[in-house]
Structure formats: structure tokens, C-alpha cells
Amino acid sequence: MKKLSVPEGHDGAYRVERFTISKQEADWAALRARIGSSERSVAPSAGTYTRLLRESTCLMSDTPAELRDHAGFVRCAAGRVLLIGLGIGLTLQACLDRAEVSSVTVLEIAPEVIRLVVPHYLAQAAPGRFTVIQGDANTYTPPRGSRWKSVWLDIWDGICGDNLQEIQRLRRKFRRYADYVDSWAYSEHLRSGR
């Protein structure tokens, strides 16, 4: 998995932007992570990255911590893949880079995110290699006969026990259509829900 080159831009409440983390900021964040009680280290590394924001909330970035969050799913992704939640296309790009992935379908609720991010990938991907559906994972019903090898759920802004019921319901729902279903930070959501 790699850092992304999605162009900066904004559409409504959403924006894609570059940001830089200095070595000093990274060192302080690493110290806070070691002192904190969280089992999940998200201390950033120094460098320039890309992020998607909705107003002031960061929805996704291509920092090393975020890359690690998605790497396990990407290693398992093969055949036809369904991604629920587009973000800045981190998982989309990683799946498109895998020869084992024949096609990717992305379900994204926010038309603004689609307008900001999808043109970048359409310009790079082979024709027909991926499709985007604008819709809500909670109400979307796959067409009759739909089947994916791998499904990835990533529609939550942060890790919170309040998300757990929805995560588990969506995992059950999409398991009917896939051989393998996983979701962003599932074990951390489980811990926070206890």
C-alpha cells in the first residue's frame, strides 16, 4: 500500500488536502501514544500526506497508521471486491494494484466524495476495472445474483462502541453476498463496546 496522489479539492462540506507532520510533531505524538492507555497506536510518522475531511473531521488519510488499518484486508482481497465507503480511495488503489483482484465495486453515500475522488481513479484504471454506486450501505440491496469474493466495510468516522451494532449488522448482511467480509478497526470497535 502506498501514499496517494488524489488531487486537492473541495465540494460542499468535503475537502481533500495535503498536510505535513513535522519530525517534532511525530515524536510528540509517539510519546503520547506510549504514555496513553490505548492499545492501538496511531502515532504518525513525519512526512506529507493526503486526507479527506468533512468540515473539520478527518475521515481518512494515507498515513502509515491508516495504511496498516487496511493492509490485512488488502492482502486477502481477490476476485470481485466490494468496498463500502470510498474515502480518498486508499483501499480502492491498493485493490486495483493487486493482480488477484479482477474488479472493484465501491458503494459510497456522499456524492461530494465521489465527485472529488473518483475522477482520479477513472483516469488511471483500466476501463471497467471498477464501478461506483452512490448509495447507503444500510439501505442498499445488491442486485439478484450478486457475489463478491471480498467485502470491506469502512464507513465510520471513528472508533466507538456506539458503532458496534451497525458494524455487526452490516457484516451479517454482506456475508450473504461474499466469501470474506471484514471491517475497519473491528477488534478496536469490539473493545470499545465492552
PDB file of C-alpha atoms in Angstrom:
ATOM      1  CA  MET A   1       0.000   0.000   0.000  1.00  0.00           C
ATOM      2  CA  LYS A   2       1.238   3.453  -0.812  1.00  0.00           C
ATOM      3  CA  LYS A   3       0.636   7.135  -0.306  1.00  0.00           C
ATOM      4  CA  LEU A   4      -1.910   8.595  -2.706  1.00  0.00           C
ATOM      5  CA  SER A   5      -1.866  11.307  -5.359  1.00  0.00           C
ATOM      6  CA  VAL A   6      -5.567  12.232  -5.312  1.00  0.00           C
ATOM      7  CA  PRO A   7      -5.685  15.942  -6.209  1.00  0.00           C
ATOM      8  CA  GLU A   8      -6.650  18.508  -3.620  1.00  0.00           C
ATOM      9  CA  GLY A   9     -10.116  19.991  -3.913  1.00  0.00           C
ATOM     10  CA  HIS A  10     -13.361  20.700  -2.132  1.00  0.00           C
ATOM     11  CA  ASP A  11     -17.041  20.007  -2.727  1.00  0.00           C
ATOM     12  CA  GLY A  12     -19.623  21.126  -0.196  1.00  0.00           C
ATOM     13  CA  ALA A  13     -18.546  20.108   3.310  1.00  0.00           C
ATOM     14  CA  TYR A  14     -15.839  17.756   1.983  1.00  0.00           C
ATOM     15  CA  ARG A  15     -12.259  18.508   1.025  1.00  0.00           C
ATOM     16  CA  VAL A  16      -9.157  16.611   0.011  1.00  0.00           C
ATOM     17  CA  GLU A  17      -5.959  18.263   1.166  1.00  0.00           C
ATOM     18  CA  ARG A  18      -2.264  17.649   1.744  1.00  0.00           C
ATOM     19  CA  PHE A  19      -0.896  18.062   5.237  1.00  0.00           C
ATOM     20  CA  THR A  20       2.558  17.781   6.739  1.00  0.00           C
ATOM     21  CA  ILE A  21       3.620  16.243  10.027  1.00  0.00           C
ATOM     22  CA  SER A  22       6.987  17.532  11.224  1.00  0.00           C
ATOM     23  CA  LYS A  23       9.512  15.285  12.949  1.00  0.00           C
ATOM     24  CA  GLN A  24       8.845  17.113  16.220  1.00  0.00           C
ATOM     25  CA  GLU A  25       5.063  16.589  15.879  1.00  0.00           C
ATOM     26  CA  ALA A  26       5.637  12.900  15.102  1.00  0.00           C
ATOM     27  CA  ASP A  27       7.965  12.490  18.100  1.00  0.00           C
ATOM     28  CA  TRP A  28       5.442  14.131  20.448  1.00  0.00           C
ATOM     29  CA  ALA A  29       2.607  12.001  19.075  1.00  0.00           C
ATOM     30  CA  ALA A  30       4.688   8.829  19.538  1.00  0.00           C
ATOM     31  CA  LEU A  31       5.413   9.803  23.142  1.00  0.00           C
ATOM     32  CA  ARG A  32       1.711  10.490  23.829  1.00  0.00           C
ATOM     33  CA  ALA A  33       0.815   7.114  22.269  1.00  0.00           C
ATOM     34  CA  ARG A  34       3.295   5.273  24.504  1.00  0.00           C
ATOM     35  CA  ILE A  35       2.008   7.043  27.615  1.00  0.00           C
ATOM     36  CA  GLY A  36      -1.681   6.684  26.723  1.00  0.00           C
ATOM     37  CA  SER A  37      -3.769   3.667  27.589  1.00  0.00           C
ATOM     38  CA  SER A  38      -4.836   2.860  24.045  1.00  0.00           C
ATOM     39  CA  GLU A  39      -3.696  -0.490  22.656  1.00  0.00           C
ATOM     40  CA  ARG A  40      -3.947   0.955  19.156  1.00  0.00           C
ATOM     41  CA  SER A  41      -1.001   3.105  18.163  1.00  0.00           C
ATOM     42  CA  VAL A  42      -1.826   5.750  15.594  1.00  0.00           C
ATOM     43  CA  ALA A  43       1.259   7.872  16.184  1.00  0.00           C
ATOM     44  CA  PRO A  44       2.075   9.488  12.827  1.00  0.00           C
ATOM     45  CA  SER A  45       5.397   9.465  11.039  1.00  0.00           C
ATOM     46  CA  ALA A  46       6.932  12.675   9.756  1.00  0.00           C
ATOM     47  CA  GLY A  47       6.031  13.396   6.152  1.00  0.00           C
ATOM     48  CA  THR A  48       3.453  14.866   3.789  1.00  0.00           C
ATOM     49  CA  TYR A  49       0.146  13.046   3.452  1.00  0.00           C
ATOM     50  CA  THR A  50      -3.319  13.349   1.913  1.00  0.00           C
ATOM     51  CA  ARG A  51      -6.547  13.394   3.904  1.00  0.00           C
ATOM     52  CA  LEU A  52     -10.286  13.639   3.348  1.00  0.00           C
ATOM     53  CA  LEU A  53     -12.157  15.959   5.693  1.00  0.00           C
ATOM     54  CA  ARG A  54     -15.844  16.572   6.270  1.00  0.00           C
ATOM     55  CA  GLU A  55     -15.820  20.045   7.759  1.00  0.00           C
ATOM     56  CA  SER A  56     -13.127  19.593  10.463  1.00  0.00           C
ATOM     57  CA  THR A  57     -13.439  15.801  10.879  1.00  0.00           C
ATOM     58  CA  CYS A  58     -10.717  13.716   9.241  1.00  0.00           C
ATOM     59  CA  LEU A  59     -12.428  10.750   7.588  1.00  0.00           C
ATOM     60  CA  MET A  60      -9.350   9.104   6.083  1.00  0.00           C
ATOM     61  CA  SER A  61      -5.685   9.733   5.378  1.00  0.00           C
ATOM     62  CA  ASP A  62      -2.787   7.887   3.828  1.00  0.00           C
ATOM     63  CA  THR A  63      -0.627   7.973   6.966  1.00  0.00           C
ATOM     64  CA  PRO A  64       1.249   4.787   7.917  1.00  0.00           C
ATOM     65  CA  ALA A  65      -1.276   4.048  10.695  1.00  0.00           C
ATOM     66  CA  GLU A  66      -4.161   4.201   8.217  1.00  0.00           C
ATOM     67  CA  LEU A  67      -2.260   2.053   5.724  1.00  0.00           C
ATOM     68  CA  ARG A  68      -1.786  -0.578   8.464  1.00  0.00           C
ATOM     69  CA  ASP A  69      -5.522  -0.493   9.266  1.00  0.00           C
ATOM     70  CA  HIS A  70      -6.360  -1.604   5.712  1.00  0.00           C
ATOM     71  CA  ALA A  71      -3.386  -3.840   4.903  1.00  0.00           C
ATOM     72  CA  GLY A  72      -4.876  -7.062   6.295  1.00  0.00           C
ATOM     73  CA  PHE A  73      -7.960  -6.811   4.128  1.00  0.00           C
ATOM     74  CA  VAL A  74      -5.947  -5.872   1.048  1.00  0.00           C
ATOM     75  CA  ARG A  75      -3.711  -8.948   1.484  1.00  0.00           C
ATOM     76  CA  CYS A  76      -6.888 -11.119   1.409  1.00  0.00           C
ATOM     77  CA  ALA A  77      -8.642  -9.242  -1.420  1.00  0.00           C
ATOM     78  CA  ALA A  78      -9.109 -11.291  -4.564  1.00  0.00           C
ATOM     79  CA  GLY A  79     -11.587 -11.758  -7.386  1.00  0.00           C
ATOM     80  CA  ARG A  80     -14.540  -9.396  -7.329  1.00  0.00           C
ATOM     81  CA  VAL A  81     -14.263  -6.943  -4.412  1.00  0.00           C
ATOM     82  CA  LEU A  82     -16.924  -4.703  -2.837  1.00  0.00           C
ATOM     83  CA  LEU A  83     -15.724  -1.666  -0.875  1.00  0.00           C
ATOM     84  CA  ILE A  84     -18.313   0.065   1.261  1.00  0.00           C
ATOM     85  CA  GLY A  85     -17.012   3.565   1.819  1.00  0.00           C
ATOM     86  CA  LEU A  86     -14.656   5.280  -0.627  1.00  0.00           C
ATOM     87  CA  GLY A  87     -12.765   7.804   1.472  1.00  0.00           C
ATOM     88  CA  ILE A  88      -9.762   9.003  -0.532  1.00  0.00           C
ATOM     89  CA  GLY A  89      -9.558   5.655  -2.310  1.00  0.00           C
ATOM     90  CA  LEU A  90      -6.789   4.159  -0.180  1.00  0.00           C
ATOM     91  CA  THR A  91      -8.270   0.644  -0.252  1.00  0.00           C
ATOM     92  CA  LEU A  92      -9.509   1.101  -3.827  1.00  0.00           C
ATOM     93  CA  GLN A  93      -5.992   1.907  -5.054  1.00  0.00           C
ATOM     94  CA  ALA A  94      -4.460  -0.976  -3.111  1.00  0.00           C
ATOM     95  CA  CYS A  95      -7.034  -3.423  -4.530  1.00  0.00           C
ATOM     96  CA  LEU A  96      -6.558  -2.118  -8.078  1.00  0.00           C
ATOM     97  CA  ASP A  97      -2.805  -2.674  -7.653  1.00  0.00           C
ATOM     98  CA  ARG A  98      -3.370  -6.394  -6.920  1.00  0.00           C
ATOM     99  CA  ALA A  99      -3.362  -8.757  -9.890  1.00  0.00           C
ATOM    100  CA  GLU A 100      -5.535 -11.122  -7.814  1.00  0.00           C
ATOM    101  CA  VAL A 101      -8.383  -8.564  -7.862  1.00  0.00           C
ATOM    102  CA  SER A 102     -10.428  -8.769 -11.057  1.00  0.00           C
ATOM    103  CA  SER A 103     -12.808  -5.872 -10.349  1.00  0.00           C
ATOM    104  CA  VAL A 104     -13.815  -3.475  -7.598  1.00  0.00           C
ATOM    105  CA  THR A 105     -17.273  -2.087  -6.867  1.00  0.00           C
ATOM    106  CA  VAL A 106     -17.404   0.874  -4.476  1.00  0.00           C
ATOM    107  CA  LEU A 107     -20.542   1.885  -2.575  1.00  0.00           C
ATOM    108  CA  GLU A 108     -20.301   5.487  -1.326  1.00  0.00           C
ATOM    109  CA  ILE A 109     -23.057   7.524   0.297  1.00  0.00           C
ATOM    110  CA  ALA A 110     -21.667  11.036  -0.337  1.00  0.00           C
ATOM    111  CA  PRO A 111     -21.918  12.309  -3.918  1.00  0.00           C
ATOM    112  CA  GLU A 112     -19.402  15.032  -2.991  1.00  0.00           C
ATOM    113  CA  VAL A 113     -16.777  12.395  -2.166  1.00  0.00           C
ATOM    114  CA  ILE A 114     -17.498  10.605  -5.441  1.00  0.00           C
ATOM    115  CA  ARG A 115     -17.023  13.857  -7.393  1.00  0.00           C
ATOM    116  CA  LEU A 116     -13.783  14.662  -5.546  1.00  0.00           C
ATOM    117  CA  VAL A 117     -12.106  11.249  -5.667  1.00  0.00           C
ATOM    118  CA  VAL A 118     -13.444   9.030  -8.463  1.00  0.00           C
ATOM    119  CA  PRO A 119     -12.163  11.032 -11.494  1.00  0.00           C
ATOM    120  CA  HIS A 120      -8.586  10.456 -10.300  1.00  0.00           C
ATOM    121  CA  TYR A 121      -9.037   6.671 -10.309  1.00  0.00           C
ATOM    122  CA  LEU A 122     -11.049   6.580 -13.532  1.00  0.00           C
ATOM    123  CA  ALA A 123      -8.158   8.309 -15.282  1.00  0.00           C
ATOM    124  CA  GLN A 124      -5.715   5.634 -14.086  1.00  0.00           C
ATOM    125  CA  ALA A 125      -7.638   2.353 -14.005  1.00  0.00           C
ATOM    126  CA  ALA A 126      -8.291   0.042 -16.909  1.00  0.00           C
ATOM    127  CA  PRO A 127     -11.793   0.592 -18.345  1.00  0.00           C
ATOM    128  CA  GLY A 128     -14.394  -1.441 -16.473  1.00  0.00           C
ATOM    129  CA  ARG A 129     -11.975  -2.394 -13.692  1.00  0.00           C
ATOM    130  CA  PHE A 130     -14.062  -0.586 -11.083  1.00  0.00           C
ATOM    131  CA  THR A 131     -17.515   0.883 -10.702  1.00  0.00           C
ATOM    132  CA  VAL A 132     -19.006   3.273  -8.181  1.00  0.00           C
ATOM    133  CA  ILE A 133     -22.527   3.167  -6.794  1.00  0.00           C
ATOM    134  CA  GLN A 134     -23.855   6.159  -4.885  1.00  0.00           C
ATOM    135  CA  GLY A 135     -25.878   4.743  -2.004  1.00  0.00           C
ATOM    136  CA  ASP A 136     -26.224   3.980   1.687  1.00  0.00           C
ATOM    137  CA  ALA A 137     -24.882   0.641   2.967  1.00  0.00           C
ATOM    138  CA  ASN A 138     -27.813   0.380   5.360  1.00  0.00           C
ATOM    139  CA  THR A 139     -30.444   0.525   2.610  1.00  0.00           C
ATOM    140  CA  TYR A 140     -28.527  -0.796  -0.417  1.00  0.00           C
ATOM    141  CA  THR A 141     -29.629  -4.184  -1.705  1.00  0.00           C
ATOM    142  CA  PRO A 142     -27.224  -5.847  -4.131  1.00  0.00           C
ATOM    143  CA  PRO A 143     -28.786  -6.966  -7.418  1.00  0.00           C
ATOM    144  CA  ARG A 144     -30.039 -10.548  -7.542  1.00  0.00           C
ATOM    145  CA  GLY A 145     -27.183 -12.983  -8.043  1.00  0.00           C
ATOM    146  CA  SER A 146     -24.511 -10.565  -6.818  1.00  0.00           C
ATOM    147  CA  ARG A 147     -21.463 -12.262  -5.353  1.00  0.00           C
ATOM    148  CA  TRP A 148     -18.107 -10.885  -4.262  1.00  0.00           C
ATOM    149  CA  LYS A 149     -15.019 -12.715  -3.088  1.00  0.00           C
ATOM    150  CA  SER A 150     -14.176  -9.960  -0.564  1.00  0.00           C
ATOM    151  CA  VAL A 151     -16.147  -7.137   1.091  1.00  0.00           C
ATOM    152  CA  TRP A 152     -14.644  -4.287   3.141  1.00  0.00           C
ATOM    153  CA  LEU A 153     -16.798  -2.055   5.366  1.00  0.00           C
ATOM    154  CA  ASP A 154     -15.323   1.344   6.227  1.00  0.00           C
ATOM    155  CA  ILE A 155     -17.994   3.992   6.780  1.00  0.00           C
ATOM    156  CA  TRP A 156     -17.372   5.137  10.369  1.00  0.00           C
ATOM    157  CA  ASP A 157     -15.666   8.395  11.319  1.00  0.00           C
ATOM    158  CA  GLY A 158     -14.011   6.965  14.416  1.00  0.00           C
ATOM    159  CA  ILE A 159     -13.783   4.024  16.773  1.00  0.00           C
ATOM    160  CA  CYS A 160     -16.693   3.986  19.164  1.00  0.00           C
ATOM    161  CA  GLY A 161     -18.742   1.322  20.893  1.00  0.00           C
ATOM    162  CA  ASP A 162     -21.848   3.071  19.565  1.00  0.00           C
ATOM    163  CA  ASN A 163     -20.895   1.852  16.059  1.00  0.00           C
ATOM    164  CA  LEU A 164     -20.675  -1.802  17.033  1.00  0.00           C
ATOM    165  CA  GLN A 165     -24.316  -2.760  16.487  1.00  0.00           C
ATOM    166  CA  GLU A 166     -24.330  -1.254  12.978  1.00  0.00           C
ATOM    167  CA  ILE A 167     -20.979  -2.857  12.135  1.00  0.00           C
ATOM    168  CA  GLN A 168     -22.163  -6.306  13.180  1.00  0.00           C
ATOM    169  CA  ARG A 169     -25.476  -5.914  11.327  1.00  0.00           C
ATOM    170  CA  LEU A 170     -23.709  -4.856   8.114  1.00  0.00           C
ATOM    171  CA  ARG A 171     -21.164  -7.677   8.423  1.00  0.00           C
ATOM    172  CA  ARG A 172     -24.065 -10.175   8.649  1.00  0.00           C
ATOM    173  CA  LYS A 173     -25.912  -8.516   5.767  1.00  0.00           C
ATOM    174  CA  PHE A 174     -22.988  -8.595   3.340  1.00  0.00           C
ATOM    175  CA  ARG A 175     -21.784 -12.055   4.411  1.00  0.00           C
ATOM    176  CA  ARG A 176     -24.722 -13.401   2.342  1.00  0.00           C
ATOM    177  CA  TYR A 177     -23.050 -11.943  -0.762  1.00  0.00           C
ATOM    178  CA  ALA A 178     -19.371 -12.678  -0.103  1.00  0.00           C
ATOM    179  CA  ASP A 179     -16.844 -15.328   0.812  1.00  0.00           C
ATOM    180  CA  TYR A 180     -14.961 -12.927   3.094  1.00  0.00           C
ATOM    181  CA  VAL A 181     -16.212  -9.819   4.954  1.00  0.00           C
ATOM    182  CA  ASP A 182     -14.124  -7.551   7.156  1.00  0.00           C
ATOM    183  CA  SER A 183     -14.438  -4.037   8.519  1.00  0.00           C
ATOM    184  CA  TRP A 184     -12.188  -1.196   9.565  1.00  0.00           C
ATOM    185  CA  ALA A 185     -10.830  -1.471  13.137  1.00  0.00           C
ATOM    186  CA  TYR A 186     -13.310  -4.220  14.049  1.00  0.00           C
ATOM    187  CA  SER A 187     -11.392  -5.528  17.076  1.00  0.00           C
ATOM    188  CA  GLU A 188     -10.982  -1.970  18.397  1.00  0.00           C
ATOM    189  CA  HIS A 189     -14.705  -1.359  17.996  1.00  0.00           C
ATOM    190  CA  LEU A 190     -15.358  -4.591  19.917  1.00  0.00           C
ATOM    191  CA  ARG A 191     -13.078  -3.482  22.760  1.00  0.00           C
ATOM    192  CA  SER A 192     -14.680  -0.033  22.919  1.00  0.00           C
ATOM    193  CA  GLY A 193     -18.170  -1.601  23.014  1.00  0.00           C
ATOM    194  CA  ARG A 194     -17.463  -3.573  26.175  1.00  0.00           C
TER     195      ARG A 194
END
